[in-house]
Coordinates of C-alpha atoms in Angstrom, one line a residue:
M496 CA -0.4 -0.1 0.0
S497 CA 1.8 3.6 -1.1
T498 CA 2.4 5.7 1.8
L499 CA 3.7 9.3 -0.2
A500 CA 1.4 10.8 -2.0
D501 CA 2.0 13.9 -5.0
V502 CA -0.2 16.6 -5.4
V503 CA -0.8 19.2 -7.1
L504 CA -1.5 22.7 -5.1
P505 CA -3.8 26.1 -5.6
L506 CA -0.3 27.7 -6.2
P507 CA 1.8 28.9 -9.1
L508 CA 3.9 25.7 -8.9
Y509 CA 5.6 24.1 -11.9
K510 CA 6.0 21.3 -9.7
Y511 CA 4.4 18.0 -7.2
F512 CA 4.6 17.8 -4.2
T513 CA 4.6 14.8 -1.7
Y514 CA 3.1 14.4 1.1
R515 CA 3.0 11.7 3.6
I516 CA -0.1 9.3 4.4
P517 CA -1.2 8.4 7.5
S518 CA -2.0 4.8 8.1
D519 CA -5.5 5.6 8.5
L520 CA -5.6 7.2 5.5
Q521 CA -3.7 5.1 3.5
E522 CA -6.7 3.2 2.1
A523 CA -9.5 5.9 1.7
L524 CA -6.6 7.6 -0.9
Q525 CA -7.8 7.9 -3.8
I526 CA -6.0 9.4 -7.2
G527 CA -8.0 12.6 -8.0
S528 CA -9.8 13.2 -4.4
R529 CA -8.8 16.7 -2.7
V530 CA -6.7 16.8 0.6
V531 CA -5.8 19.5 3.1
V532 CA -2.2 19.7 3.1
P533 CA -0.3 22.4 4.2
F534 CA 2.4 24.4 2.3
G535 CA 4.5 27.0 3.7
R536 CA 4.0 29.0 7.4
K537 CA 1.7 28.1 8.8
K538 CA -0.4 28.2 6.1
Y539 CA -3.6 25.3 4.7
Y540 CA -4.4 24.5 1.6
T541 CA -7.0 22.1 -0.6
A542 CA -5.0 19.7 -3.3
I543 CA -5.1 17.2 -5.8
V544 CA -3.3 13.7 -5.1
V545 CA -2.1 12.9 -8.8
R546 CA 0.2 10.3 -8.1
L547 CA 0.1 7.2 -5.5
H548 CA 3.9 5.9 -4.4
D549 CA 6.7 4.8 -1.5
V550 CA 10.0 7.1 -4.1
M551 CA 10.9 9.5 -1.2
P552 CA 11.6 12.8 -2.8
Q553 CA 15.3 14.5 -2.0
G554 CA 16.0 18.7 -1.2
Y555 CA 12.5 19.1 1.7
E556 CA 11.0 17.6 4.0
V557 CA 8.5 15.8 3.7
K558 CA 5.4 17.0 5.1
E559 CA 2.0 14.5 6.2
L560 CA -1.4 16.0 5.0
I561 CA -3.9 16.6 6.9
S562 CA -7.1 15.2 5.6
V563 CA -9.2 13.2 2.7
L564 CA -11.9 15.7 1.8
D565 CA -14.4 12.8 -0.8
E566 CA -14.9 10.1 -0.2
R567 CA -15.1 9.7 -3.9
P568 CA -13.0 12.1 -6.6
V569 CA -13.7 15.1 -7.6
L570 CA -11.8 14.8 -11.3
R571 CA -13.0 12.1 -13.7
R572 CA -10.2 10.5 -15.8
P573 CA -8.9 12.4 -17.8
Q574 CA -8.9 15.3 -16.6
L575 CA -5.6 15.7 -14.8
Q576 CA -4.0 14.3 -18.2
F577 CA -6.2 17.6 -19.7
W578 CA -4.4 19.2 -16.9
E579 CA -1.1 19.0 -17.9
W580 CA -1.6 19.2 -21.6
I581 CA -3.2 23.3 -21.5
A582 CA 0.3 23.4 -19.0
D583 CA 2.4 21.9 -20.7
Y584 CA 0.9 23.5 -24.5
Y585 CA -0.2 26.7 -22.7
L586 CA 3.4 27.4 -20.5
C587 CA 1.5 28.3 -17.4
S588 CA 1.8 25.6 -13.7
V589 CA -0.7 23.3 -13.2
G590 CA -2.0 25.1 -10.2
D591 CA -2.4 28.5 -12.5
V592 CA -5.1 25.0 -14.5
Y593 CA -6.0 24.2 -11.4
K594 CA -6.8 27.5 -9.8
A595 CA -9.4 27.6 -13.4
A596 CA -10.7 24.9 -13.4
L597 CA -12.1 23.6 -9.9
P598 CA -15.4 25.8 -8.9
S599 CA -13.7 27.9 -5.5
G600 CA -16.4 25.7 -3.2
L601 CA -14.9 22.4 -4.0
K602 CA -11.6 24.3 -2.9
L603 CA -10.5 24.7 1.2
E604 CA -7.9 27.3 2.2
S605 CA -6.9 28.4 5.4
E606 CA -7.8 32.5 6.8
T607 CA -5.9 33.5 8.8
T608 CA -7.9 35.0 11.9
V609 CA -7.0 37.6 15.1
T610 CA -8.2 36.8 17.9
L611 CA -7.5 38.8 21.9
N612 CA -5.9 38.3 24.2
T613 CA -8.2 38.3 27.6
D614 CA -5.9 38.1 29.7
F615 CA -3.9 40.7 29.1
E616 CA -1.9 43.3 31.0
E617 CA -0.1 45.7 29.8
P618 CA 3.5 46.6 32.5
D619 CA 4.1 49.7 33.0
D620 CA 8.1 49.1 31.9
N621 CA 6.9 49.0 27.8
R622 CA 3.7 50.9 27.1
L623 CA 2.0 49.9 23.8
K624 CA 1.9 52.5 21.2
E625 CA -1.0 54.9 19.8
R626 CA -1.6 52.3 17.2
E627 CA -1.3 49.2 18.8
W628 CA -4.1 50.6 21.3
M629 CA -5.7 51.3 17.5
L630 CA -5.8 47.4 17.0
L631 CA -6.6 46.1 20.1
A632 CA -9.5 48.7 20.2
A633 CA -11.0 47.3 17.1
L634 CA -10.2 43.7 18.0
G635 CA -12.2 44.4 21.2
K636 CA -15.7 44.6 19.7
K637 CA -15.4 41.7 18.1
S638 CA -12.8 39.5 19.6
R639 CA -11.7 37.8 17.0
M640 CA -11.0 38.9 12.6
T641 CA -9.3 38.0 10.1
V642 CA -6.5 40.7 8.9
Q643 CA -8.4 42.2 6.5
D644 CA -11.8 42.6 8.5
L645 CA -9.7 44.3 11.0
E646 CA -7.9 46.4 8.6
K647 CA -10.9 47.8 7.4
E648 CA -12.3 48.1 11.2
S649 CA -9.0 49.9 12.0
G650 CA -9.2 51.8 8.9
M651 CA -5.4 51.1 9.6
R652 CA -3.5 49.7 6.5
N653 CA 0.0 47.9 6.7
I654 CA -0.7 45.8 10.1
L655 CA 1.3 42.6 9.7
P656 CA 4.3 44.5 12.0
T657 CA 1.9 46.3 14.6
L658 CA 0.3 42.7 14.6
R659 CA 4.0 40.6 15.1
V660 CA 4.5 43.4 18.5
L661 CA 1.7 42.0 19.7
L662 CA 1.4 39.0 19.2
E663 CA 5.1 39.0 20.4
R664 CA 3.8 40.4 23.7
E665 CA 1.3 38.3 23.7
A666 CA -1.7 40.9 23.2
V667 CA -2.5 38.9 20.8
F668 CA -3.3 35.3 18.7
V669 CA -2.6 34.1 15.1
S670 CA -4.7 30.5 14.4
E671 CA -5.4 29.5 10.8
Q672 CA -9.4 29.0 9.8
L673 CA -10.0 26.4 7.4
K674 CA -12.4 28.1 5.0
T675 CA -14.8 26.9 2.2
N676 CA -17.4 29.2 0.7
Y677 CA -19.7 26.7 -0.5
R678 CA -23.1 25.4 1.6
P679 CA -25.6 23.0 -0.1
K680 CA -29.3 24.7 -0.5
T681 CA -31.9 23.6 1.5
E682 CA -35.4 23.6 2.3
T683 CA -37.8 22.5 4.9
Y684 CA -39.8 19.3 3.9
I685 CA -42.7 18.2 6.1
R686 CA -43.7 13.6 6.6
L687 CA -45.6 11.8 8.8
T688 CA -43.9 10.1 11.6
F689 CA -45.8 7.0 10.7
Q690 CA -44.9 4.3 8.0
Q691 CA -46.6 4.1 4.6
G692 CA -50.2 1.7 4.9
D693 CA -50.7 1.8 9.0
D694 CA -53.8 2.3 8.6
A695 CA -54.2 2.6 12.0
A696 CA -52.0 5.6 12.2
L697 CA -53.9 7.5 9.9
R698 CA -56.7 6.3 11.5
H699 CA -56.3 8.2 14.2
A700 CA -53.8 10.6 13.0
F701 CA -57.6 11.9 11.8
E702 CA -59.0 11.4 15.2
C703 CA -56.6 13.6 16.3
V704 CA -57.2 16.8 14.1
K705 CA -61.4 16.4 14.0
Q706 CA -62.2 19.0 16.2
A707 CA -59.7 21.9 14.6
K708 CA -60.6 21.4 11.2
K709 CA -57.7 23.7 9.3
Q710 CA -55.3 21.2 10.7
E711 CA -57.3 18.6 9.1
M712 CA -57.8 20.7 6.3
M713 CA -53.4 20.4 6.3
L714 CA -53.5 16.8 7.2
L715 CA -55.7 16.2 3.9
S716 CA -53.4 18.8 1.7
F717 CA -50.8 16.9 3.1
L718 CA -52.3 13.6 2.0
D719 CA -53.6 15.0 -0.9
L720 CA -50.3 16.6 -2.1
S721 CA -47.5 13.4 -1.7
L722 CA -50.1 11.4 -3.6
F723 CA -50.1 13.9 -6.6
M724 CA -46.0 14.3 -6.7
Q725 CA -45.0 11.2 -5.5
K726 CA -47.1 9.5 -7.2
G727 CA -49.1 7.6 -4.1
K728 CA -45.7 7.2 -1.6
L729 CA -47.2 9.0 1.3
R730 CA -43.5 9.9 2.7
E731 CA -42.4 13.3 2.1
V732 CA -43.4 17.0 0.9
S733 CA -41.7 21.2 0.8
R734 CA -43.1 22.5 4.0
K735 CA -43.7 26.3 1.6
S736 CA -45.8 23.2 -0.7
L737 CA -48.0 22.6 2.3
L738 CA -48.8 26.2 3.9
D739 CA -49.6 27.4 -0.4
R740 CA -51.9 24.5 -1.0
S741 CA -53.7 24.2 2.5
G742 CA -54.1 28.3 2.6
V743 CA -53.3 28.3 6.5
S744 CA -51.0 29.8 8.8
S745 CA -47.5 27.9 9.9
A746 CA -48.7 28.0 13.9
V747 CA -51.6 25.4 12.2
L748 CA -48.7 23.2 10.8
G749 CA -46.9 23.9 14.1
A750 CA -49.5 22.1 16.2
M751 CA -49.5 19.2 14.4
V752 CA -45.6 18.9 14.7
E753 CA -46.4 18.8 18.3
K754 CA -49.8 16.6 18.3
G755 CA -46.3 14.4 16.8
L756 CA -48.4 13.8 13.3
F757 CA -45.6 15.6 11.3
E758 CA -41.6 15.9 11.5
P759 CA -40.1 18.5 10.1
Y760 CA -36.8 18.1 8.8
K761 CA -33.8 20.2 6.2
K762 CA -33.4 18.3 3.1
E763 CA -31.0 19.4 0.5
I764 CA -32.5 20.6 -3.5
S765 CA -31.1 21.6 -6.2
R766 CA -31.1 25.8 -7.1
F767 CA -31.8 24.8 -10.4
E768 CA -35.1 24.0 -11.7
T769 CA -36.8 21.5 -11.1
E770 CA -39.7 21.7 -13.4
V771 CA -41.1 18.9 -15.8
Y772 CA -40.5 19.8 -19.0
T773 CA -42.3 18.2 -22.5
V774 CA -39.8 17.2 -24.7
Q775 CA -40.9 16.9 -28.1
E776 CA -38.9 16.5 -31.6
A777 CA -36.8 18.4 -33.1
A778 CA -37.6 20.1 -36.6
P779 CA -37.4 17.8 -39.0
L780 CA -34.3 18.8 -41.6
S781 CA -34.7 19.8 -45.6
N782 CA -33.0 19.0 -48.2
A783 CA -29.6 20.5 -48.2
Q784 CA -29.3 20.3 -44.4
Q785 CA -30.5 16.1 -44.8
V786 CA -27.0 16.9 -46.7
A787 CA -25.0 18.8 -44.9
Y788 CA -25.7 16.1 -41.6
R789 CA -25.4 12.7 -43.6
Q790 CA -21.7 14.0 -44.4
I791 CA -21.2 15.2 -41.1
S792 CA -22.3 11.8 -40.8
D793 CA -19.0 10.4 -42.6
S794 CA -16.7 12.5 -42.3
F795 CA -16.5 11.6 -38.9
K796 CA -15.6 8.3 -39.3
E797 CA -12.4 9.2 -41.3
H798 CA -11.5 12.4 -38.9
S799 CA -12.5 13.3 -35.5
V800 CA -12.7 17.5 -36.4
T801 CA -15.3 18.0 -38.8
L802 CA -16.1 21.6 -40.6
L803 CA -19.9 22.9 -40.7
H804 CA -19.0 26.8 -42.8
G805 CA -22.2 27.3 -43.6
V806 CA -23.7 30.8 -44.3
T807 CA -25.6 32.9 -42.3
S808 CA -29.6 31.3 -41.3
S809 CA -28.3 28.5 -42.8
G810 CA -30.1 26.2 -40.2
K811 CA -26.9 24.8 -38.2
T812 CA -28.2 25.0 -35.2
E813 CA -30.8 21.9 -36.7
I814 CA -29.1 19.7 -37.3
Y815 CA -26.3 19.8 -34.0
A816 CA -29.2 19.0 -32.2
H817 CA -29.9 15.9 -34.3
L818 CA -26.7 15.0 -34.1
I819 CA -27.0 15.6 -29.8
D820 CA -29.3 13.2 -29.8
R821 CA -28.3 10.5 -32.0
V822 CA -25.2 10.7 -29.2
L823 CA -27.2 11.2 -26.0
H824 CA -29.8 8.2 -27.5
E825 CA -26.0 6.2 -27.6
G826 CA -26.0 7.1 -23.8
R827 CA -23.1 9.3 -24.0
Q828 CA -22.4 13.0 -23.4
V829 CA -22.4 16.2 -25.5
L830 CA -20.1 19.1 -24.6
Y831 CA -21.9 22.7 -27.1
L832 CA -19.6 25.9 -26.3
V833 CA -20.3 29.2 -27.3
P834 CA -18.6 31.9 -27.4
E835 CA -20.9 34.4 -24.9
I836 CA -23.1 34.7 -22.1
A837 CA -25.9 35.7 -24.3
L838 CA -26.4 33.2 -26.6
T839 CA -27.0 30.9 -23.5
T840 CA -29.8 32.8 -22.9
Q841 CA -30.9 32.1 -26.4
L842 CA -30.6 28.3 -27.6
T843 CA -31.6 27.4 -23.5
N844 CA -35.3 28.1 -24.6
R845 CA -34.9 26.0 -28.2
L846 CA -33.3 23.0 -26.6
R847 CA -35.2 22.9 -23.7
K848 CA -37.6 22.1 -26.0
I849 CA -35.5 19.4 -27.3
F850 CA -34.1 17.2 -24.5
G851 CA -35.5 19.0 -21.8
D852 CA -33.8 18.4 -18.5
K853 CA -31.0 16.3 -20.1
L854 CA -30.1 20.0 -20.6
M855 CA -27.5 22.1 -19.0
I856 CA -26.0 25.2 -18.9
Y857 CA -22.9 26.5 -17.5
H858 CA -21.3 30.4 -17.3
S859 CA -19.9 32.5 -15.3
K860 CA -22.8 34.8 -14.5
F861 CA -23.9 31.1 -12.1
S862 CA -22.9 31.7 -8.5
D863 CA -19.6 29.4 -7.1
N864 CA -22.3 27.3 -5.3
E865 CA -24.2 26.7 -8.1
R866 CA -21.3 25.7 -10.2
V867 CA -20.2 23.3 -7.1
E868 CA -23.9 21.8 -7.9
I869 CA -23.5 20.7 -11.6
W870 CA -19.4 19.6 -11.0
N871 CA -20.8 17.3 -8.5
T872 CA -23.9 16.5 -10.8
L873 CA -21.8 15.3 -13.3
L874 CA -19.6 13.5 -11.2
D875 CA -22.4 11.9 -9.6
D876 CA -24.9 11.1 -12.4
H877 CA -23.9 8.8 -15.1
S878 CA -27.0 9.6 -17.2
P879 CA -26.1 12.1 -20.6
R880 CA -26.3 15.0 -21.0
I881 CA -26.2 17.8 -22.7
V882 CA -23.7 20.5 -21.0
L883 CA -24.3 24.8 -23.3
G884 CA -21.4 26.4 -21.7
V885 CA -18.9 29.3 -22.4
R886 CA -15.1 28.8 -22.8
S887 CA -14.5 27.5 -19.1
S888 CA -17.3 25.0 -19.7
I889 CA -13.9 21.6 -20.6
F890 CA -12.7 21.6 -17.2
L891 CA -15.9 19.8 -15.8
P892 CA -15.6 16.4 -15.3
F893 CA -17.4 15.0 -18.2
G894 CA -17.8 10.5 -18.1
D895 CA -17.9 10.2 -21.6
L896 CA -18.3 12.6 -24.1
G897 CA -19.6 11.5 -27.3
L898 CA -19.1 15.1 -29.0
V899 CA -18.2 18.7 -29.2
I900 CA -19.5 21.0 -30.7
V901 CA -17.6 24.5 -30.2
D902 CA -20.6 27.3 -31.9
E903 CA -19.3 30.0 -34.6
E904 CA -16.0 28.7 -33.8
H905 CA -13.7 31.5 -34.7
E906 CA -15.0 34.4 -32.1
T907 CA -12.5 36.1 -30.2
S908 CA -14.2 35.7 -27.3
Y909 CA -12.9 31.2 -26.4
K910 CA -9.6 33.2 -25.7
Q911 CA -8.7 33.6 -21.8
Y912 CA -6.0 36.0 -22.1
D913 CA -5.7 37.5 -18.3
P914 CA -5.1 35.3 -15.6
A915 CA -3.1 32.3 -17.0
P916 CA -3.3 29.8 -18.5
R917 CA -3.9 31.9 -21.6
Y918 CA -5.6 28.7 -23.3
H919 CA -7.4 28.7 -26.0
A920 CA -10.8 26.4 -25.3
R921 CA -11.6 25.8 -29.1
N922 CA -8.0 24.1 -29.6
A923 CA -8.5 22.5 -25.3
A924 CA -11.9 21.2 -27.0
I925 CA -10.5 19.1 -29.7
V926 CA -7.7 17.5 -27.2
L927 CA -10.2 17.1 -24.9
A928 CA -12.9 15.5 -27.6
S929 CA -10.1 13.6 -28.6
M930 CA -9.1 12.2 -24.6
H931 CA -12.2 10.5 -24.4
G932 CA -12.9 9.3 -28.0
A933 CA -15.1 11.9 -28.8
K934 CA -15.8 13.6 -31.9
T935 CA -15.8 17.7 -32.9
L936 CA -17.5 19.9 -34.4
L937 CA -16.6 23.3 -35.7
G938 CA -19.3 25.5 -36.8
T939 CA -19.3 29.2 -38.4
A940 CA -20.0 31.5 -41.2
T941 CA -17.1 32.8 -41.1
P942 CA -14.0 30.7 -40.2
A943 CA -10.8 31.6 -38.2
V944 CA -8.2 30.4 -41.5
E945 CA -6.0 28.3 -39.4
T946 CA -9.2 26.1 -39.5
Y947 CA -10.7 26.4 -42.8
F948 CA -6.7 26.0 -43.7
N949 CA -6.4 22.8 -41.5
A950 CA -10.3 21.6 -43.7
R951 CA -8.9 22.5 -47.0
Q952 CA -5.5 20.2 -46.5
G953 CA -7.5 17.2 -45.0
K954 CA -6.5 16.9 -41.4
Y955 CA -9.9 18.3 -40.9
G956 CA -13.4 17.3 -42.6
L957 CA -15.3 19.6 -44.7
V958 CA -19.2 20.0 -45.0
E959 CA -20.3 22.9 -46.8
L960 CA -23.7 24.0 -46.6
K961 CA -24.5 27.2 -49.6
S962 CA -27.9 27.7 -49.2
R963 CA -30.1 29.5 -46.5
F964 CA -33.6 27.6 -44.4
N965 CA -36.5 27.7 -46.9
D966 CA -34.2 29.0 -49.7
V967 CA -34.4 32.8 -48.7
E968 CA -31.7 35.5 -50.2
L969 CA -28.8 37.0 -48.8
P970 CA -29.4 40.4 -47.8
E971 CA -27.3 42.6 -50.1
I972 CA -23.7 44.2 -49.0
I973 CA -22.2 46.9 -49.9
P974 CA -18.9 48.2 -49.7
V975 CA -18.3 51.9 -49.1
D976 CA -14.5 53.8 -49.2
V977 CA -14.8 55.9 -46.6
R978 CA -11.8 57.1 -47.0
E979 CA -12.1 57.9 -50.5
M980 CA -14.8 59.7 -49.8
R981 CA -13.6 61.4 -47.0
K982 CA -10.6 62.5 -49.8
K983 CA -13.2 63.8 -52.1
N984 CA -15.1 65.5 -49.2
R985 CA -18.4 63.7 -50.0
M986 CA -18.7 62.5 -46.6
R987 CA -21.8 64.5 -44.8
G988 CA -20.4 64.1 -40.7
N989 CA -19.9 60.6 -40.2
F990 CA -22.3 58.9 -42.9
T991 CA -21.5 58.7 -46.3
P992 CA -24.0 59.8 -48.7
E993 CA -24.7 56.5 -49.6
L994 CA -25.8 55.2 -46.2
L995 CA -28.1 58.5 -45.3
N996 CA -30.1 57.5 -48.9
R997 CA -30.4 53.9 -48.4
M998 CA -31.4 54.6 -44.1
Q999 CA -34.1 57.7 -45.8
V1000 CA -35.3 54.8 -48.3
A1001 CA -35.9 51.9 -45.4
L1002 CA -37.9 54.8 -43.4
D1003 CA -39.8 56.4 -46.0
G1004 CA -41.3 52.7 -46.5
D1005 CA -42.1 52.5 -42.4
E1006 CA -39.0 50.2 -41.9
Q1007 CA -36.3 50.1 -38.7
V1008 CA -33.0 51.2 -39.5
I1009 CA -29.6 48.9 -37.0
L1010 CA -26.4 50.8 -37.3
F1011 CA -23.4 49.1 -35.5
Q1012 CA -20.2 50.8 -33.9
N1013 CA -17.7 49.2 -32.3
R1014 CA -16.9 52.3 -29.5
R1015 CA -18.2 53.5 -26.9
G1016 CA -18.8 56.6 -25.3
F1017 CA -18.6 59.6 -27.6
A1018 CA -15.2 59.8 -28.5
P1019 CA -12.5 57.2 -28.4
M1020 CA -9.9 60.0 -27.5
V1021 CA -9.2 63.6 -26.7
E1022 CA -6.2 64.8 -27.6
C1023 CA -5.1 68.4 -27.8
K1024 CA -4.2 69.9 -31.5
Q1025 CA -1.7 72.0 -30.6
C1026 CA 0.7 69.9 -29.2
A1027 CA -0.8 66.4 -29.4
W1028 CA -1.1 65.7 -25.7
V1029 CA -3.3 62.8 -24.6
P1030 CA -5.1 62.2 -21.0
K1031 CA -4.5 58.4 -20.7
C1032 CA -5.6 56.4 -17.6
E1033 CA -2.8 56.8 -14.4
H1034 CA -4.0 53.2 -12.6
C1035 CA -3.8 51.1 -17.2
D1036 CA -1.9 53.5 -19.1
V1037 CA -4.8 53.7 -21.9
S1038 CA -5.9 56.8 -23.2
L1039 CA -9.8 57.5 -22.5
T1040 CA -12.9 57.4 -23.1
Y1041 CA -15.1 60.7 -24.0
H1042 CA -18.4 60.2 -22.3
K1043 CA -20.3 63.9 -23.0
R1044 CA -23.6 62.7 -21.9
F1045 CA -21.4 62.6 -18.0
N1046 CA -19.1 66.0 -19.1
Q1047 CA -16.0 63.2 -18.1
L1048 CA -13.1 60.4 -19.4
T1049 CA -13.2 56.8 -18.4
C1050 CA -11.2 54.2 -19.2
H1051 CA -13.0 51.1 -19.9
Y1052 CA -10.7 48.6 -18.0
C1053 CA -10.7 50.2 -14.9
G1054 CA -13.8 52.4 -14.2
F1055 CA -11.8 55.0 -13.2
T1056 CA -13.8 58.3 -14.8
Y1057 CA -11.5 61.6 -14.6
E1058 CA -12.4 65.4 -15.2
I1059 CA -12.4 66.7 -18.8
P1060 CA -9.4 68.8 -18.5
K1061 CA -10.7 73.2 -19.9
V1062 CA -6.5 73.6 -21.1
C1063 CA -3.9 71.0 -22.1
P1064 CA -2.0 70.3 -19.2
A1065 CA 0.8 70.4 -21.7
C1066 CA 1.0 73.6 -23.7
G1067 CA -1.7 75.2 -21.8
Q1068 CA -3.4 76.5 -24.8
P1069 CA -7.6 75.9 -24.7
T1070 CA -6.9 73.4 -27.7
I1071 CA -8.1 70.1 -26.5
G1072 CA -10.6 68.3 -28.7
V1073 CA -12.2 65.0 -30.0
M1074 CA -11.1 62.6 -31.9
G1075 CA -13.2 59.8 -33.2
F1076 CA -16.4 59.1 -32.8
G1077 CA -18.6 56.4 -30.8
T1078 CA -22.7 55.0 -30.1
E1079 CA -23.3 58.9 -27.9
R1080 CA -21.5 61.0 -31.9
I1081 CA -23.8 58.6 -34.0
E1082 CA -27.1 59.1 -31.6
E1083 CA -26.6 62.9 -31.3
D1084 CA -25.6 63.1 -35.4
I1085 CA -28.3 60.7 -36.7
A1086 CA -31.0 63.2 -35.0
Q1087 CA -29.5 66.2 -36.3
H1088 CA -30.0 64.5 -39.9
F1089 CA -33.7 62.4 -39.0
P1090 CA -34.6 65.3 -36.3
N1091 CA -38.8 63.6 -36.8
I1092 CA -37.0 59.8 -36.1
P1093 CA -36.6 58.3 -32.7
V1094 CA -33.7 57.2 -32.2
S1095 CA -32.4 54.6 -29.2
R1096 CA -28.9 54.0 -28.5

């Protein structure tokens, strides 16, 4: 039996560390399990076991791990292998990947707490200084605080040197406490105190409440609700549902608990919808879609990755739905990646109608508790599921992936820029799929250059869908050379005559117009016309955006705002002007060109 364990810590460390396994934990320890280990000075972290062995390392003292947190591993095969690939390919540590992959609620970390020594007496020959008294006064309000809370309470910065002095004089004690953010969601449920089928006990219950009409009403409501919700099992009903159904107060329920008829208890429930959906079959495919579907199936026989190059509105999502349905019927799982959260909302209703509760959503707007719940669901439930999510979904503990769909594969949102790991979810998803023996479908109307090259070279399969659904014509695109128009002095403000004419035609036909501009605010930059001075954010060193509505400059990185100067601080001249145009300026200009048309931004 192995006596040593290599673990990965949630720290940017480029090696695994070895810990001794206590004899009473050797049988319980498995690869992929979380363990609490000491690291550094009085710090404890949640580490994950990556290897069990008996080879003593050289160069450092082997410490003993504190405890095992899991009865079953929180990672599946081949997640550790996938983490190692990301660390190697994107030049970061496995600890960086661990921090990004595992929800915070599954990571225990120690938190330094400071406790007041109530027996401390100040000696006459060594009086405390003012800062030390201020800290003790702040600590006296709660007697135990974290270092961060103590800084806030005292209003002092850099309190560690002062704390060190108080610690040496035994005025305070410092300890480490393990903390986690995850709390399962619970709800109060009500059940009968006797077993189902005990007719004598049920008759006795009705005898107890026959003089109290409201209690009798609640008992009948319990039986109705329990039979309806649980198909004949008189076991449990949520407290809220029971009160809503019976229409009586909680005091009546309390009286029935005192009589020994009902028993309340806490039950862990899901944070997500538990609605039962009426599913329907995916919409039938058009002839062009059927051809593309068959070509994708044939391509998967020869290639592990296939590019579906389909024009806008060609019905790629319907093809995805049929492919997903096939994989789910095979008992496997599907990962459906989209580049941004807005698309998960848009697709949820469409996919929910077809796949019901087999659909799971995962993105960064979920709370940490919700992410932990999704993680645990995938660990414990082996049924076929489809996960619709953004780039972080690739780290979920899939049991048996059968298909990975990367929608809008060309989108730059799939690239994580900061912090590490700086991975590209599309490329990482292809590797993840190969580790599960799954196929990857890349869908887009405008393939990335590297993807299209790989498809043309035969590395990926290529399927093209060139017609829109129901043979709807593609919109006409009219490119206009704005630079040339400016040279000829034909621009009307920031608009070309062609654009204004087309807008007028649409408005005359009682139609609407959408203008896209990829800059916020009134102008993306402010510059002195005399000396070319440009104001920049003192925190981010980027040029500031001018917002006319608030008459201020804003940094779109950190959100800091600045007053716009009346004169240039470099040359002292009142020659500060705006450069370029954003949505705010477009809105103002449109109102001048079309004064009777309402404009929304």
